PDB file of C-alpha atoms in Angstrom:
ATOM      1  CA  UNK A   1    -144.565  96.408-139.505  1.00 55.00           C
ATOM      2  CA  UNK A   2    -143.069  93.306-137.821  1.00 64.00           C
ATOM      3  CA  UNK A   3    -144.382  92.383-134.425  1.00 67.00           C
ATOM      4  CA  UNK A   4    -140.902  91.903-133.191  1.00 65.00           C
ATOM      5  CA  UNK A   5    -138.358  94.230-134.819  1.00 69.00           C
ATOM      6  CA  UNK A   6    -135.424  92.337-133.230  1.00 69.00           C
ATOM      7  CA  UNK A   7    -134.160  95.306-131.219  1.00 70.00           C
ATOM      8  CA  UNK A   8    -134.340  93.697-127.832  1.00 65.00           C
ATOM      9  CA  UNK A   9    -133.582  90.370-126.299  1.00 67.00           C
ATOM     10  CA  UNK A  10    -136.965  90.423-124.490  1.00 65.00           C
ATOM     11  CA  UNK A  11    -140.410  90.943-125.868  1.00 62.00           C
ATOM     12  CA  UNK A  12    -143.116  91.803-123.454  1.00 68.00           C
ATOM     13  CA  UNK A  13    -146.050  90.230-125.221  1.00 69.00           C
ATOM     14  CA  UNK A  14    -144.709  86.768-126.172  1.00 68.00           C
ATOM     15  CA  UNK A  15    -145.305  84.153-123.436  1.00 72.00           C
ATOM     16  CA  UNK A  16    -146.123  86.590-120.749  1.00 71.00           C
ATOM     17  CA  UNK A  17    -148.594  85.466-118.038  1.00 75.00           C
ATOM     18  CA  UNK A  18    -152.091  86.774-118.076  1.00 79.00           C
ATOM     19  CA  UNK A  19    -152.438  89.803-115.850  1.00 80.00           C
ATOM     20  CA  UNK A  20    -155.257  89.692-113.317  1.00 87.00           C
ATOM     21  CA  UNK A  21    -156.370  92.821-111.535  1.00 90.00           C
ATOM     22  CA  UNK A  22    -157.818  92.987-108.057  1.00 89.00           C
ATOM     23  CA  UNK A  23    -161.593  92.297-107.960  1.00 92.00           C
ATOM     24  CA  UNK A  24    -161.559  90.913-111.500  1.00 92.00           C
ATOM     25  CA  UNK A  25    -161.266  94.375-113.027  1.00 92.00           C
ATOM     26  CA  UNK A  26    -160.674  94.527-116.705  1.00 89.00           C
ATOM     27  CA  UNK A  27    -158.764  97.737-116.552  1.00 89.00           C
ATOM     28  CA  UNK A  28    -156.300  99.272-114.122  1.00 87.00           C
ATOM     29  CA  UNK A  29    -154.785 102.819-114.224  1.00 86.00           C
ATOM     30  CA  UNK A  30    -152.055 104.561-112.256  1.00 88.00           C
ATOM     31  CA  UNK A  31    -152.352 108.136-111.162  1.00 90.00           C
ATOM     32  CA  UNK A  32    -148.770 109.509-110.755  1.00 88.00           C
ATOM     33  CA  UNK A  33    -148.884 113.257-110.612  1.00 87.00           C
ATOM     34  CA  UNK A  34    -145.634 115.231-110.625  1.00 84.00           C
ATOM     35  CA  UNK A  35    -145.636 117.311-107.499  1.00 86.00           C
ATOM     36  CA  UNK A  36    -142.754 119.688-108.003  1.00 85.00           C
ATOM     37  CA  UNK A  37    -141.009 122.827-106.914  1.00 84.00           C
ATOM     38  CA  UNK A  38    -139.224 124.944-109.539  1.00 82.00           C
ATOM     39  CA  UNK A  39    -136.876 127.691-108.401  1.00 81.00           C
ATOM     40  CA  UNK A  40    -137.266 131.124-110.019  1.00 81.00           C
ATOM     41  CA  UNK A  41    -133.480 131.641-109.975  1.00 79.00           C
ATOM     42  CA  UNK A  42    -131.786 128.320-109.686  1.00 79.00           C
ATOM     43  CA  UNK A  43    -127.993 127.942-109.248  1.00 79.00           C
ATOM     44  CA  UNK A  44    -126.200 128.096-112.577  1.00 79.00           C
ATOM     45  CA  UNK A  45    -125.061 124.900-114.249  1.00 76.00           C
ATOM     46  CA  UNK A  46    -122.405 125.743-116.894  1.00 77.00           C
ATOM     47  CA  UNK A  47    -123.422 122.705-118.947  1.00 77.00           C
ATOM     48  CA  UNK A  48    -127.188 123.343-119.150  1.00 74.00           C
ATOM     49  CA  UNK A  49    -129.588 126.158-118.424  1.00 73.00           C
ATOM     50  CA  UNK A  50    -132.369 125.388-116.023  1.00 69.00           C
ATOM     51  CA  UNK A  51    -134.919 127.264-117.992  1.00 67.00           C
ATOM     52  CA  UNK A  52    -134.949 126.954-121.799  1.00 69.00           C
ATOM     53  CA  UNK A  53    -136.175 130.487-122.205  1.00 69.00           C
ATOM     54  CA  UNK A  54    -135.234 133.976-120.927  1.00 70.00           C
ATOM     55  CA  UNK A  55    -134.007 133.946-117.387  1.00 70.00           C
ATOM     56  CA  UNK A  56    -135.695 134.052-114.996  1.00 74.00           C
ATOM     57  CA  UNK A  57    -138.595 132.320-116.465  1.00 75.00           C
ATOM     58  CA  UNK A  58    -141.619 134.026-114.980  1.00 81.00           C
ATOM     59  CA  UNK A  59    -144.162 132.141-117.043  1.00 79.00           C
ATOM     60  CA  UNK A  60    -142.528 128.716-116.335  1.00 75.00           C
ATOM     61  CA  UNK A  61    -142.214 129.455-112.762  1.00 80.00           C
ATOM     62  CA  UNK A  62    -145.679 130.899-112.199  1.00 85.00           C
ATOM     63  CA  UNK A  63    -147.615 127.982-113.655  1.00 83.00           C
ATOM     64  CA  UNK A  64    -145.830 125.584-111.277  1.00 84.00           C
ATOM     65  CA  UNK A  65    -146.257 127.927-108.416  1.00 88.00           C
ATOM     66  CA  UNK A  66    -150.048 127.903-109.086  1.00 89.00           C
ATOM     67  CA  UNK A  67    -149.929 124.131-108.938  1.00 89.00           C
ATOM     68  CA  UNK A  68    -148.337 124.339-105.433  1.00 90.00           C
ATOM     69  CA  UNK A  69    -150.830 126.898-104.201  1.00 91.00           C
ATOM     70  CA  UNK A  70    -154.106 125.664-105.836  1.00 93.00           C
ATOM     71  CA  UNK A  71    -153.739 122.818-108.375  1.00 92.00           C
ATOM     72  CA  UNK A  72    -152.631 120.094-106.101  1.00 91.00           C
ATOM     73  CA  UNK A  73    -155.323 120.765-103.554  1.00 93.00           C
ATOM     74  CA  UNK A  74    -157.912 120.594-106.268  1.00 95.00           C
ATOM     75  CA  UNK A  75    -156.322 117.405-107.664  1.00 94.00           C
ATOM     76  CA  UNK A  76    -156.410 115.809-104.216  1.00 95.00           C
ATOM     77  CA  UNK A  77    -160.043 116.731-103.622  1.00 96.00           C
ATOM     78  CA  UNK A  78    -161.031 115.155-106.960  1.00 96.00           C
ATOM     79  CA  UNK A  79    -159.101 111.976-106.387  1.00 95.00           C
ATOM     80  CA  UNK A  80    -160.532 111.838-102.785  1.00 96.00           C
ATOM     81  CA  UNK A  81    -164.007 112.075-104.180  1.00 97.00           C
ATOM     82  CA  UNK A  82    -163.477 108.939-106.280  1.00 95.00           C
ATOM     83  CA  UNK A  83    -161.368 107.031-103.658  1.00 94.00           C
ATOM     84  CA  UNK A  84    -158.308 107.091-105.832  1.00 93.00           C
ATOM     85  CA  UNK A  85    -154.825 106.875-104.227  1.00 93.00           C
ATOM     86  CA  UNK A  86    -151.949 108.511-106.012  1.00 91.00           C
ATOM     87  CA  UNK A  87    -148.292 107.704-106.346  1.00 88.00           C
ATOM     88  CA  UNK A  88    -146.321 110.931-106.495  1.00 86.00           C
ATOM     89  CA  UNK A  89    -143.427 111.673-108.613  1.00 84.00           C
ATOM     90  CA  UNK A  90    -142.078 113.962-105.802  1.00 85.00           C
ATOM     91  CA  UNK A  91    -139.455 116.617-106.346  1.00 85.00           C
ATOM     92  CA  UNK A  92    -137.336 116.556-103.242  1.00 87.00           C
ATOM     93  CA  UNK A  93    -137.414 120.358-103.285  1.00 87.00           C
ATOM     94  CA  UNK A  94    -141.092 120.287-102.304  1.00 88.00           C
ATOM     95  CA  UNK A  95    -140.144 118.707 -99.052  1.00 90.00           C
ATOM     96  CA  UNK A  96    -138.281 121.793 -98.045  1.00 87.00           C
ATOM     97  CA  UNK A  97    -140.442 124.474 -99.693  1.00 90.00           C
ATOM     98  CA  UNK A  98    -143.986 123.151 -99.261  1.00 92.00           C
ATOM     99  CA  UNK A  99    -144.105 120.636 -96.385  1.00 92.00           C
ATOM    100  CA  UNK A 100    -147.854 121.203 -96.203  1.00 93.00           C
ATOM    101  CA  UNK A 101    -148.337 119.394 -99.476  1.00 93.00           C
ATOM    102  CA  UNK A 102    -146.211 116.619 -98.315  1.00 91.00           C
ATOM    103  CA  UNK A 103    -148.362 116.341 -95.226  1.00 93.00           C
ATOM    104  CA  UNK A 104    -151.492 116.190 -97.475  1.00 94.00           C
ATOM    105  CA  UNK A 105    -149.869 113.298 -99.326  1.00 92.00           C
ATOM    106  CA  UNK A 106    -149.038 111.525 -96.054  1.00 91.00           C
ATOM    107  CA  UNK A 107    -152.615 111.842 -94.815  1.00 94.00           C
ATOM    108  CA  UNK A 108    -153.804 110.071 -98.013  1.00 94.00           C
ATOM    109  CA  UNK A 109    -151.063 107.377 -97.784  1.00 92.00           C
ATOM    110  CA  UNK A 110    -149.874 108.169-101.295  1.00 90.00           C
ATOM    111  CA  UNK A 111    -146.851 106.364-102.572  1.00 86.00           C
ATOM    112  CA  UNK A 112    -143.839 108.381-103.501  1.00 85.00           C
ATOM    113  CA  UNK A 113    -140.818 108.061-105.812  1.00 80.00           C
ATOM    114  CA  UNK A 114    -138.095 110.595-105.720  1.00 77.00           C
ATOM    115  CA  UNK A 115    -136.774 113.340-107.951  1.00 75.00           C
ATOM    116  CA  UNK A 116    -134.222 116.088-107.400  1.00 74.00           C
ATOM    117  CA  UNK A 117    -134.883 119.790-107.831  1.00 74.00           C
ATOM    118  CA  UNK A 118    -136.291 120.097-111.346  1.00 74.00           C
ATOM    119  CA  UNK A 119    -134.224 123.115-111.936  1.00 77.00           C
ATOM    120  CA  UNK A 120    -130.899 121.541-110.998  1.00 76.00           C
ATOM    121  CA  UNK A 121    -129.237 119.038-113.251  1.00 76.00           C
ATOM    122  CA  UNK A 122    -126.683 116.346-112.945  1.00 77.00           C
ATOM    123  CA  UNK A 123    -124.704 117.504-115.953  1.00 77.00           C
ATOM    124  CA  UNK A 124    -121.076 117.744-115.081  1.00 81.00           C
ATOM    125  CA  UNK A 125    -121.285 115.567-111.942  1.00 81.00           C
ATOM    126  CA  UNK A 126    -119.061 112.549-111.538  1.00 86.00           C
ATOM    127  CA  UNK A 127    -120.436 109.225-110.250  1.00 85.00           C
ATOM    128  CA  UNK A 128    -119.626 110.075-106.631  1.00 90.00           C
ATOM    129  CA  UNK A 129    -121.497 113.369-106.755  1.00 87.00           C
ATOM    130  CA  UNK A 130    -124.486 111.772-108.410  1.00 82.00           C
ATOM    131  CA  UNK A 131    -124.636 109.045-105.770  1.00 84.00           C
ATOM    132  CA  UNK A 132    -124.429 111.597-102.997  1.00 89.00           C
ATOM    133  CA  UNK A 133    -127.229 113.630-104.593  1.00 84.00           C
ATOM    134  CA  UNK A 134    -129.423 110.455-105.028  1.00 83.00           C
ATOM    135  CA  UNK A 135    -128.889 109.330-101.467  1.00 86.00           C
ATOM    136  CA  UNK A 136    -129.538 112.774-100.056  1.00 88.00           C
ATOM    137  CA  UNK A 137    -132.807 113.046-102.164  1.00 86.00           C
ATOM    138  CA  UNK A 138    -134.041 109.666-100.955  1.00 85.00           C
ATOM    139  CA  UNK A 139    -133.058 110.409 -97.294  1.00 90.00           C
ATOM    140  CA  UNK A 140    -134.868 113.829 -97.482  1.00 90.00           C
ATOM    141  CA  UNK A 141    -138.054 112.190 -98.753  1.00 87.00           C
ATOM    142  CA  UNK A 142    -137.857 109.576 -96.162  1.00 89.00           C
ATOM    143  CA  UNK A 143    -137.464 112.101 -93.496  1.00 91.00           C
ATOM    144  CA  UNK A 144    -140.403 114.131 -94.719  1.00 91.00           C
ATOM    145  CA  UNK A 145    -142.720 111.244 -95.864  1.00 88.00           C
ATOM    146  CA  UNK A 146    -142.111 108.688 -93.235  1.00 88.00           C
ATOM    147  CA  UNK A 147    -140.805 106.066 -95.645  1.00 85.00           C
ATOM    148  CA  UNK A 148    -138.203 105.524 -98.218  1.00 85.00           C
ATOM    149  CA  UNK A 149    -139.309 106.208-101.798  1.00 80.00           C
ATOM    150  CA  UNK A 150    -139.863 103.027-103.873  1.00 71.00           C
ATOM    151  CA  UNK A 151    -138.075 104.380-106.907  1.00 72.00           C
ATOM    152  CA  UNK A 152    -136.308 107.315-108.579  1.00 75.00           C
ATOM    153  CA  UNK A 153    -137.201 109.280-111.660  1.00 73.00           C
ATOM    154  CA  UNK A 154    -133.818 110.343-113.055  1.00 65.00           C
ATOM    155  CA  UNK A 155    -133.057 113.462-115.018  1.00 59.00           C
ATOM    156  CA  UNK A 156    -131.732 112.854-118.498  1.00 55.00           C
ATOM    157  CA  UNK A 157    -127.997 113.090-117.800  1.00 49.00           C
ATOM    158  CA  UNK A 158    -128.228 110.619-114.934  1.00 51.00           C
ATOM    159  CA  UNK A 159    -130.393 108.262-116.845  1.00 49.00           C
ATOM    160  CA  UNK A 160    -128.009 108.301-119.824  1.00 48.00           C
ATOM    161  CA  UNK A 161    -124.938 107.550-117.687  1.00 49.00           C
ATOM    162  CA  UNK A 162    -126.743 104.754-115.773  1.00 49.00           C
ATOM    163  CA  UNK A 163    -127.794 103.245-119.181  1.00 43.00           C
ATOM    164  CA  UNK A 164    -124.173 103.553-120.411  1.00 46.00           C
ATOM    165  CA  UNK A 165    -122.936 101.629-117.406  1.00 47.00           C
ATOM    166  CA  UNK A 166    -125.530  98.921-117.863  1.00 42.00           C
ATOM    167  CA  UNK A 167    -124.749  98.295-121.494  1.00 41.00           C
ATOM    168  CA  UNK A 168    -120.971  98.074-121.029  1.00 43.00           C
TER     169      UNK A 168
END
């Protein structure tokens, strides 16, 4: 295999400066759990079903519900034990449905980056509707977390359109 297949104008390894981690550490890792809320019966999007199996998806919903009731607390306790700070891929829906989890993230000064409802897609939205949804998501997270998210994890349709606009 060629080291550089010629697919990109940039190549991350050639000529890049040496990375130095705090305290001279040889390894760094990033803990970025998805903290999400999935709706049992989300609004219908005619272009894509929210659940890829029979509706409503009781198994898909229940494992995520367990995370919100039990899993996140256990995860936070483990990270606290080792002094690890997380950066949360935060579903904006959690702000409205589980503010107690948001408060636990605030207490730990975890970083956040935004996502929309995981059961609602941007398929069929025009650019203005997408922009409105993105800004609303970021505003909601800022209101609940006390700071604006540093980034946005886009759903597939949104990411595809953003990429298409960039390569034009």
